[in-house]
């Protein structure tokens, strides 16, 4: 009977091992349930990733269309420039084309802003994808760790049970369940109390809770997520490259537009200053870009200082001064970009005789400086006397209009000959 304590201990350990195995089986069933839940969650995430991929492709197509539209606008702009060099456009057609180009530039700017908004949305979608993938990776890491702990505990319990069975066979030549019968221990009440078993059971339950759920498809899910991650990274790289190309195209258009605008603005401002001094017999005037540091978004302010007055904006000048300043600006534009014909409708009406003489001197200078033909509608005798040819409408009979033309240069020659 010296070996009875050992047999009792083996029986206790055997019962404990069986309970542990039963607990592990319950844990395995719970792990399978959790596995099914995770499978559904993984499918839901895959569906979300598929929706995001579809949205990405839509963004790429929109960006491509925006780039194509910008390229078409650039080609149309180059074609318009070539046509402007080859032919002379009448003023009304020139104004229409200029307005059309301004509308196209505004449309291109709207497209650029829309592309920028789409870029921000795409970057937000990418950030959400990264967060989702990071969460999945963290969950997979937890699943791996939990699976490893469960497998280690199960292996330890299996090894313990096998060791108990081996010792029982060696010492008592019977399996562990038959030891108590073979030893005839009598009343089970004489066995050790249940507190020890309850403590062990509580400890094993706590260990089981710490193990958590076991995901048997963790490896397969990991491979699927890694494949999806690889595809998403490739799509993100393609999208970033497309965004970079679009930004380069927009930046190139903006740089070229700024350079051409500043060049034309400086040239017009220089001519404007010279013509202002010619018309006013002195003074100072200039053009300024206001309301924005970007020339493409800025407005234009006319600053003028007639002789004897301080520098001020156009609206503070008198009516005659405003008319002369406006004529200076118009003729500055014509010098920078001459047109075949310029029509002036009673521009000399608010001017006194001295300023009309200055205006006529300026027209003579413009006629000699450019190939522009000036057609002036006027009732001023000084202006009519300085023109080369006069056209008038008279009504010799009631209801019947007649066009009369006079070549002043020829009339002067005939008068001198007589």
Short mmCIF file of C-alpha atoms in Angstrom, two decimals:
data_model
loop_
_atom_site.label_atom_id
_atom_site.label_comp_id
_atom_site.label_asym_id
_atom_site.label_seq_id
_atom_site.Cartn_x
_atom_site.Cartn_y
_atom_site.Cartn_z
CA UNK A 1 0.00 0.00 0.00
CA UNK A 2 3.05 2.25 -0.13
CA UNK A 3 2.19 3.07 -3.72
CA UNK A 4 -1.39 4.21 -3.04
CA UNK A 5 -0.59 7.92 -2.91
CA UNK A 6 1.08 7.61 -6.29
CA UNK A 7 -1.96 5.86 -7.77
CA UNK A 8 -4.25 8.47 -6.34
CA UNK A 9 -2.09 11.20 -7.80
CA UNK A 10 -2.14 9.51 -11.19
CA UNK A 11 -5.91 9.22 -11.07
CA UNK A 12 -6.17 12.88 -10.17
CA UNK A 13 -3.85 13.89 -12.96
CA UNK A 14 -5.75 11.61 -15.38
CA UNK A 15 -9.09 13.16 -14.43
CA UNK A 16 -7.60 16.63 -14.71
CA UNK A 17 -6.20 15.82 -18.13
CA UNK A 18 -9.57 14.51 -19.30
CA UNK A 19 -11.26 17.67 -18.10
CA UNK A 20 -8.59 19.73 -19.81
CA UNK A 21 -9.13 17.80 -23.04
CA UNK A 22 -12.88 18.36 -22.78
CA UNK A 23 -12.25 22.04 -22.15
CA UNK A 24 -9.98 22.17 -25.20
CA UNK A 25 -12.73 20.55 -27.27
CA UNK A 26 -15.16 23.25 -26.17
CA UNK A 27 -12.54 25.85 -26.98
CA UNK A 28 -12.10 24.27 -30.42
CA UNK A 29 -15.86 24.45 -31.05
CA UNK A 30 -15.87 28.05 -29.95
CA UNK A 31 -12.88 28.72 -32.22
CA UNK A 32 -14.75 27.25 -35.18
CA UNK A 33 -17.70 29.51 -34.44
CA UNK A 34 -15.37 32.50 -34.26
CA UNK A 35 -13.74 31.31 -37.48
CA UNK A 36 -17.09 31.42 -39.27
CA UNK A 37 -17.71 34.92 -37.93
CA UNK A 38 -14.30 36.07 -39.10
CA UNK A 39 -14.92 34.48 -42.49
CA UNK A 40 -18.05 36.54 -42.91
CA UNK A 41 -16.20 39.66 -41.81
CA UNK A 42 -13.40 38.89 -44.27
CA UNK A 43 -15.94 38.51 -47.09
CA UNK A 44 -17.47 41.83 -46.11
CA UNK A 45 -14.04 43.47 -46.21
CA UNK A 46 -13.33 41.91 -49.59
CA UNK A 47 -16.60 43.35 -50.88
CA UNK A 48 -15.61 46.77 -49.54
CA UNK A 49 -12.18 46.50 -51.16
CA UNK A 50 -13.82 45.56 -54.46
CA UNK A 51 -16.06 48.61 -54.25
CA UNK A 52 -13.07 50.83 -53.51
CA UNK A 53 -11.19 49.33 -56.48
CA UNK A 54 -14.14 50.11 -58.74
CA UNK A 55 -14.20 53.67 -57.43
CA UNK A 56 -10.44 53.96 -58.06
CA UNK A 57 -10.86 52.91 -61.64
CA UNK A 58 -13.58 55.52 -62.05
CA UNK A 59 -11.23 58.20 -60.65
CA UNK A 60 -8.49 57.10 -63.04
CA UNK A 61 -10.85 57.42 -65.99
CA UNK A 62 -11.93 60.89 -64.86
CA UNK A 63 -8.31 61.97 -64.46
CA UNK A 64 -7.49 60.61 -67.89
CA UNK A 65 -10.42 62.49 -69.42
CA UNK A 66 -9.28 65.67 -67.69
CA UNK A 67 -5.73 65.21 -69.03
CA UNK A 68 -7.09 64.57 -72.53
CA UNK A 69 -9.24 67.68 -72.33
CA UNK A 70 -6.27 69.77 -71.21
CA UNK A 71 -4.22 68.39 -74.09
CA UNK A 72 -7.00 69.21 -76.56
CA UNK A 73 -7.29 72.73 -75.17
CA UNK A 74 -3.53 73.21 -75.53
CA UNK A 75 -3.69 72.02 -79.15
CA UNK A 76 -6.58 74.37 -79.85
CA UNK A 77 -4.68 77.23 -78.24
CA UNK A 78 -1.63 76.52 -80.43
CA UNK A 79 -3.84 76.32 -83.51
CA UNK A 80 -5.45 79.66 -82.62
CA UNK A 81 -2.02 81.24 -82.24
CA UNK A 82 -0.92 79.93 -85.63
CA UNK A 83 -4.08 81.25 -87.27
CA UNK A 84 -3.58 84.63 -85.63
CA UNK A 85 -0.11 84.89 -87.18
CA UNK A 86 -1.22 83.79 -90.66
CA UNK A 87 -4.41 85.85 -91.07
CA UNK A 88 -5.78 89.20 -89.94
CA UNK A 89 -8.96 88.80 -87.99
CA UNK A 90 -11.68 91.48 -88.19
CA UNK A 91 -12.42 93.16 -84.84
CA UNK A 92 -15.79 91.53 -84.26
CA UNK A 93 -14.52 88.05 -85.10
CA UNK A 94 -11.39 88.71 -83.06
CA UNK A 95 -13.52 89.66 -80.04
CA UNK A 96 -15.61 86.51 -80.43
CA UNK A 97 -12.56 84.29 -80.62
CA UNK A 98 -10.97 86.05 -77.68
CA UNK A 99 -14.13 85.49 -75.64
CA UNK A 100 -14.19 81.85 -76.75
CA UNK A 101 -10.60 81.38 -75.64
CA UNK A 102 -11.37 83.04 -72.32
CA UNK A 103 -14.30 80.65 -71.84
CA UNK A 104 -12.07 77.69 -72.68
CA UNK A 105 -9.44 78.87 -70.21
CA UNK A 106 -12.15 79.22 -67.55
CA UNK A 107 -13.40 75.73 -68.38
CA UNK A 108 -9.85 74.34 -68.15
CA UNK A 109 -9.43 76.02 -64.77
CA UNK A 110 -12.71 74.49 -63.61
CA UNK A 111 -11.49 71.10 -64.86
CA UNK A 112 -8.24 71.62 -62.97
CA UNK A 113 -10.12 72.41 -59.75
CA UNK A 114 -12.34 69.37 -60.28
CA UNK A 115 -9.25 67.20 -60.85
CA UNK A 116 -7.74 68.60 -57.65
CA UNK A 117 -10.94 67.68 -55.75
CA UNK A 118 -10.86 64.21 -57.28
CA UNK A 119 -7.22 63.90 -56.27
CA UNK A 120 -8.10 64.75 -52.66
CA UNK A 121 -10.94 62.19 -52.71
CA UNK A 122 -8.64 59.52 -54.17
CA UNK A 123 -6.01 60.21 -51.52
CA UNK A 124 -8.69 59.95 -48.83
CA UNK A 125 -9.84 56.60 -50.26
CA UNK A 126 -6.24 55.36 -50.27
CA UNK A 127 -5.82 56.37 -46.64
CA UNK A 128 -9.00 54.49 -45.72
CA UNK A 129 -7.70 51.43 -47.57
CA UNK A 130 -4.42 51.59 -45.69
CA UNK A 131 -6.26 51.82 -42.37
CA UNK A 132 -8.49 48.87 -43.29
CA UNK A 133 -5.53 46.75 -44.35
CA UNK A 134 -3.64 47.66 -41.19
CA UNK A 135 -6.62 46.57 -39.07
CA UNK A 136 -6.84 43.26 -40.97
CA UNK A 137 -3.11 42.67 -40.52
CA UNK A 138 -3.35 43.35 -36.79
CA UNK A 139 -6.29 40.97 -36.50
CA UNK A 140 -4.39 38.28 -38.41
CA UNK A 141 -1.42 38.73 -36.07
CA UNK A 142 -3.70 38.27 -33.06
CA UNK A 143 -5.23 35.19 -34.67
CA UNK A 144 -1.80 33.68 -35.29
CA UNK A 145 -0.75 34.31 -31.73
CA UNK A 146 -4.00 32.85 -30.38
CA UNK A 147 -3.69 29.79 -32.59
CA UNK A 148 -0.14 29.25 -31.47
CA UNK A 149 -1.11 29.46 -27.77
CA UNK A 150 -4.02 27.05 -28.24
CA UNK A 151 -1.90 24.58 -30.18
CA UNK A 152 0.84 24.70 -27.54
CA UNK A 153 -1.64 24.11 -24.69
CA UNK A 154 -3.31 21.23 -26.56
CA UNK A 155 0.04 19.61 -27.31
CA UNK A 156 1.04 19.91 -23.63
CA UNK A 157 -2.24 18.34 -22.45
CA UNK A 158 -1.96 15.53 -24.99
CA UNK A 159 1.60 14.82 -23.91
CA UNK A 160 0.54 14.86 -20.24
CA UNK A 161 -2.27 12.40 -20.89
CA UNK A 162 0.05 10.09 -22.81
CA UNK A 163 2.60 10.25 -20.00
CA UNK A 164 -0.08 9.35 -17.39
CA UNK A 165 -1.23 6.44 -19.51
CA UNK A 166 2.36 5.22 -19.89
CA UNK A 167 3.09 5.43 -16.16
CA UNK A 168 -0.21 3.68 -15.37
CA UNK A 169 0.65 0.88 -17.73
CA UNK A 170 4.14 0.49 -16.33
CA UNK A 171 3.18 0.52 -12.64
CA UNK A 172 -0.30 -1.00 -12.58
CA UNK A 173 -0.56 -2.87 -15.89
CA UNK A 174 -3.96 -1.30 -16.59
CA UNK A 175 -5.31 1.88 -18.14
CA UNK A 176 -5.91 4.87 -15.81
CA UNK A 177 -9.73 4.49 -15.63
CA UNK A 178 -9.35 0.97 -14.11
CA UNK A 179 -6.84 1.90 -11.39
CA UNK A 180 -9.42 2.76 -8.71
CA UNK A 181 -11.32 -0.47 -9.30
CA UNK A 182 -8.15 -2.52 -9.22
CA UNK A 183 -6.90 -0.90 -6.02
CA UNK A 184 -10.30 -1.12 -4.29
CA UNK A 185 -9.91 2.27 -2.57
CA UNK A 186 -13.31 2.06 -0.97
CA UNK A 187 -15.28 5.16 -0.04
CA UNK A 188 -14.65 8.04 -2.52
CA UNK A 189 -15.18 10.47 0.38
CA UNK A 190 -11.76 9.50 1.66
CA UNK A 191 -10.20 10.91 -1.51
CA UNK A 192 -8.78 14.47 -1.51
CA UNK A 193 -11.40 17.26 -1.28
CA UNK A 194 -12.85 19.08 -4.32
CA UNK A 195 -11.34 22.48 -3.53
CA UNK A 196 -8.11 21.44 -5.21
CA UNK A 197 -9.97 20.27 -8.28
CA UNK A 198 -12.05 23.45 -8.39
CA UNK A 199 -8.94 25.63 -8.15
CA UNK A 200 -7.35 23.68 -10.98
CA UNK A 201 -10.56 23.91 -13.00
CA UNK A 202 -10.73 27.68 -12.45
CA UNK A 203 -7.10 28.04 -13.41
CA UNK A 204 -7.58 26.03 -16.59
CA UNK A 205 -10.67 28.05 -17.50
CA UNK A 206 -8.70 31.25 -17.08
CA UNK A 207 -5.99 29.81 -19.31
CA UNK A 208 -8.63 28.93 -21.89
CA UNK A 209 -10.03 32.48 -21.83
CA UNK A 210 -6.56 33.90 -22.32
CA UNK A 211 -6.06 31.65 -25.33
CA UNK A 212 -9.03 33.28 -27.08
CA UNK A 213 -10.65 32.12 -30.32
CA UNK A 214 -8.72 30.01 -32.81
CA UNK A 215 -8.96 30.83 -36.52
CA UNK A 216 -8.05 27.72 -38.51
CA UNK A 217 -8.11 29.67 -41.81
CA UNK A 218 -5.70 32.35 -40.65
CA UNK A 219 -2.96 31.31 -43.10
CA UNK A 220 -5.34 31.27 -46.04
CA UNK A 221 -6.86 34.60 -45.05
CA UNK A 222 -3.38 36.05 -44.65
CA UNK A 223 -2.45 35.03 -48.19
CA UNK A 224 -5.68 36.52 -49.56
CA UNK A 225 -5.14 39.79 -47.74
CA UNK A 226 -1.49 39.95 -48.86
CA UNK A 227 -2.61 39.43 -52.47
CA UNK A 228 -5.22 42.16 -52.12
CA UNK A 229 -2.62 44.41 -50.51
CA UNK A 230 -0.26 43.85 -53.42
CA UNK A 231 -2.97 44.75 -55.93
CA UNK A 232 -3.95 47.83 -53.96
CA UNK A 233 -0.34 49.00 -53.78
CA UNK A 234 0.01 48.60 -57.55
CA UNK A 235 -3.20 50.56 -58.12
CA UNK A 236 -2.06 53.25 -55.72
CA UNK A 237 1.26 53.59 -57.57
CA UNK A 238 -0.55 53.87 -60.91
CA UNK A 239 -2.91 56.46 -59.48
CA UNK A 240 -0.05 58.47 -57.97
CA UNK A 241 1.77 58.43 -61.32
CA UNK A 242 -1.37 59.62 -63.14
CA UNK A 243 -1.88 62.35 -60.55
CA UNK A 244 1.75 63.40 -60.95
CA UNK A 245 1.42 63.64 -64.73
CA UNK A 246 -1.79 65.64 -64.38
CA UNK A 247 -0.14 68.01 -61.93
CA UNK A 248 2.81 68.48 -64.27
CA UNK A 249 0.50 69.28 -67.19
CA UNK A 250 -1.50 71.77 -65.12
CA UNK A 251 1.68 73.34 -63.79
CA UNK A 252 3.13 73.64 -67.30
CA UNK A 253 -0.05 75.34 -68.58
CA UNK A 254 -0.11 77.70 -65.61
CA UNK A 255 3.57 78.60 -66.04
CA UNK A 256 3.19 79.27 -69.75
CA UNK A 257 0.01 81.28 -69.15
CA UNK A 258 1.68 83.39 -66.46
CA UNK A 259 4.76 84.03 -68.61
CA UNK A 260 2.73 85.10 -71.65
CA UNK A 261 0.32 87.18 -69.57
CA UNK A 262 3.12 88.99 -67.73
CA UNK A 263 5.00 89.61 -70.98
CA UNK A 264 1.92 91.07 -72.71
CA UNK A 265 0.95 93.03 -69.58
CA UNK A 266 4.38 94.63 -69.26
CA UNK A 267 4.45 95.56 -72.93
CA UNK A 268 0.94 97.08 -72.82
CA UNK A 269 1.79 98.93 -69.59
CA UNK A 270 4.90 100.42 -71.19
CA UNK A 271 3.02 101.63 -74.27
CA UNK A 272 0.18 102.89 -72.07
CA UNK A 273 2.58 105.05 -70.04
CA UNK A 274 4.14 106.54 -73.20
CA UNK A 275 0.79 107.28 -74.86
CA UNK A 276 -0.61 108.79 -71.66
CA UNK A 277 2.26 111.29 -71.55
CA UNK A 278 1.70 112.05 -75.25
CA UNK A 279 -2.01 112.76 -74.86
CA UNK A 280 -1.70 114.73 -71.61
CA UNK A 281 1.55 116.49 -72.48
CA UNK A 282 3.17 115.01 -69.39
CA UNK A 283 2.05 113.25 -66.23
CA UNK A 284 2.45 109.60 -65.33
CA UNK A 285 0.30 106.45 -65.60
CA UNK A 286 0.73 102.74 -65.07
CA UNK A 287 -1.18 99.44 -64.94
CA UNK A 288 -1.18 97.32 -61.77
CA UNK A 289 -2.20 93.72 -61.03
CA UNK A 290 -4.41 93.64 -57.94
CA UNK A 291 -6.46 91.29 -55.71
CA UNK A 292 -4.12 88.29 -56.18
CA UNK A 293 -0.44 87.40 -56.32
CA UNK A 294 -1.16 85.00 -59.16
CA UNK A 295 -1.37 86.90 -62.49
CA UNK A 296 -3.96 84.42 -63.79
CA UNK A 297 -6.37 85.33 -60.96
CA UNK A 298 -5.51 89.03 -60.61
CA UNK A 299 -7.47 92.07 -61.76
CA UNK A 300 -6.10 95.20 -63.45
CA UNK A 301 -6.14 98.67 -61.88
CA UNK A 302 -5.37 101.84 -63.88
CA UNK A 303 -3.34 104.40 -61.91
CA UNK A 304 -3.02 107.85 -63.54
CA UNK A 305 -1.48 111.16 -62.58
CA UNK A 306 -2.30 113.97 -65.06
CA UNK A 307 0.06 116.98 -64.98
CA UNK A 308 -0.36 118.84 -61.70
CA UNK A 309 -2.39 116.08 -59.98
CA UNK A 310 -1.50 113.26 -57.63
CA UNK A 311 -1.56 109.59 -58.60
CA UNK A 312 -5.10 108.18 -58.34
CA UNK A 313 -7.40 105.52 -59.76
CA UNK A 314 -9.35 106.03 -63.00
CA UNK A 315 -12.75 106.57 -61.36
CA UNK A 316 -11.50 109.71 -59.57
CA UNK A 317 -10.53 111.51 -62.81
CA UNK A 318 -12.78 113.92 -64.73
CA UNK A 319 -14.77 112.81 -67.76
CA UNK A 320 -12.27 114.17 -70.29
CA UNK A 321 -9.32 112.73 -68.37
CA UNK A 322 -11.03 109.35 -68.21
CA UNK A 323 -11.64 109.46 -71.98
CA UNK A 324 -7.98 110.30 -72.75
CA UNK A 325 -6.76 107.61 -70.32
CA UNK A 326 -9.06 105.02 -71.91
CA UNK A 327 -7.81 106.00 -75.39
CA UNK A 328 -4.23 105.59 -74.17
CA UNK A 329 -5.03 102.06 -73.02
CA UNK A 330 -6.87 101.15 -76.24
CA UNK A 331 -4.04 102.39 -78.44
CA UNK A 332 -1.48 100.61 -76.20
CA UNK A 333 -3.30 97.34 -76.86
CA UNK A 334 -3.37 98.08 -80.61
CA UNK A 335 0.37 98.73 -80.64
CA UNK A 336 1.02 95.48 -78.79
CA UNK A 337 -1.33 93.45 -80.99
CA UNK A 338 -2.37 95.46 -84.06
CA UNK A 339 -5.71 94.82 -85.78
CA UNK A 340 -6.57 95.64 -89.40
CA UNK A 341 -9.37 98.08 -88.48
CA UNK A 342 -10.16 100.23 -85.44
CA UNK A 343 -13.59 101.89 -85.11
CA UNK A 344 -13.85 104.87 -82.74
CA UNK A 345 -17.38 106.15 -82.09
CA UNK A 346 -17.38 109.82 -81.01
CA UNK A 347 -14.41 109.42 -78.69
CA UNK A 348 -13.70 113.14 -79.07
CA UNK A 349 -17.12 114.20 -77.70
CA UNK A 350 -15.95 114.89 -74.09
CA UNK A 351 -12.68 116.57 -75.21
CA UNK A 352 -11.93 120.23 -75.66
CA UNK A 353 -10.24 121.57 -78.80
CA UNK A 354 -6.68 121.27 -77.46
CA UNK A 355 -7.19 117.64 -76.45
CA UNK A 356 -8.83 116.90 -79.80
CA UNK A 357 -5.66 118.18 -81.48
CA UNK A 358 -3.58 115.86 -79.29
CA UNK A 359 -5.88 112.96 -80.18
CA UNK A 360 -5.51 113.69 -83.90
CA UNK A 361 -1.71 113.90 -83.53
CA UNK A 362 -1.77 110.52 -81.78
CA UNK A 363 -3.91 109.03 -84.59
CA UNK A 364 -1.38 110.30 -87.16
CA UNK A 365 1.39 108.65 -85.17
CA UNK A 366 -0.55 105.40 -84.87
CA UNK A 367 -1.27 105.43 -88.61
CA UNK A 368 2.42 105.79 -89.36
CA UNK A 369 3.43 103.24 -86.71
CA UNK A 370 0.99 100.43 -87.57
CA UNK A 371 -1.02 99.18 -90.55
CA UNK A 372 -4.32 99.73 -88.74
CA UNK A 373 -7.06 101.69 -90.56
CA UNK A 374 -8.94 104.04 -88.22
CA UNK A 375 -12.64 104.63 -88.87
CA UNK A 376 -13.92 107.51 -86.70
CA UNK A 377 -17.54 108.51 -86.19
CA UNK A 378 -17.50 112.20 -85.21
CA UNK A 379 -19.26 115.56 -85.38
CA UNK A 380 -16.19 117.54 -84.40
CA UNK A 381 -14.92 119.90 -87.11
CA UNK A 382 -11.31 119.71 -85.91
CA UNK A 383 -11.32 115.93 -86.14
CA UNK A 384 -12.95 115.95 -89.58
CA UNK A 385 -10.37 118.47 -90.83
CA UNK A 386 -7.52 116.16 -89.83
CA UNK A 387 -8.88 113.05 -91.57
CA UNK A 388 -7.73 111.77 -94.98
CA UNK A 389 -11.21 110.94 -96.29
CA UNK A 390 -14.68 111.94 -95.16
CA UNK A 391 -17.91 109.96 -95.57
CA UNK A 392 -21.21 111.68 -94.86
CA UNK A 393 -24.86 110.82 -95.10
CA UNK A 394 -27.19 113.53 -96.41
CA UNK A 395 -30.88 113.66 -97.22
CA UNK A 396 -31.36 115.82 -100.37
CA UNK A 397 -34.97 114.71 -100.64
CA UNK A 398 -37.28 113.67 -97.87
CA UNK A 399 -37.00 109.91 -97.19
CA UNK A 400 -34.03 109.47 -99.52
CA UNK A 401 -30.54 109.20 -97.95
CA UNK A 402 -27.39 109.72 -99.96
CA UNK A 403 -23.78 108.80 -99.13
CA UNK A 404 -21.21 111.48 -99.92
CA UNK A 405 -17.44 110.98 -99.75
CA UNK A 406 -14.64 113.56 -99.93
CA UNK A 407 -10.93 112.85 -100.37
CA UNK A 408 -9.41 115.73 -98.41
CA UNK A 409 -5.86 115.15 -99.61
CA UNK A 410 -6.97 115.26 -103.26
CA UNK A 411 -9.15 118.31 -102.58
CA UNK A 412 -6.15 120.11 -101.07
CA UNK A 413 -4.04 119.21 -104.11
CA UNK A 414 -6.69 120.56 -106.52
CA UNK A 415 -7.06 123.73 -104.47
CA UNK A 416 -3.31 124.28 -104.49
CA UNK A 417 -3.16 123.69 -108.26
CA UNK A 418 -5.78 126.38 -108.89
#
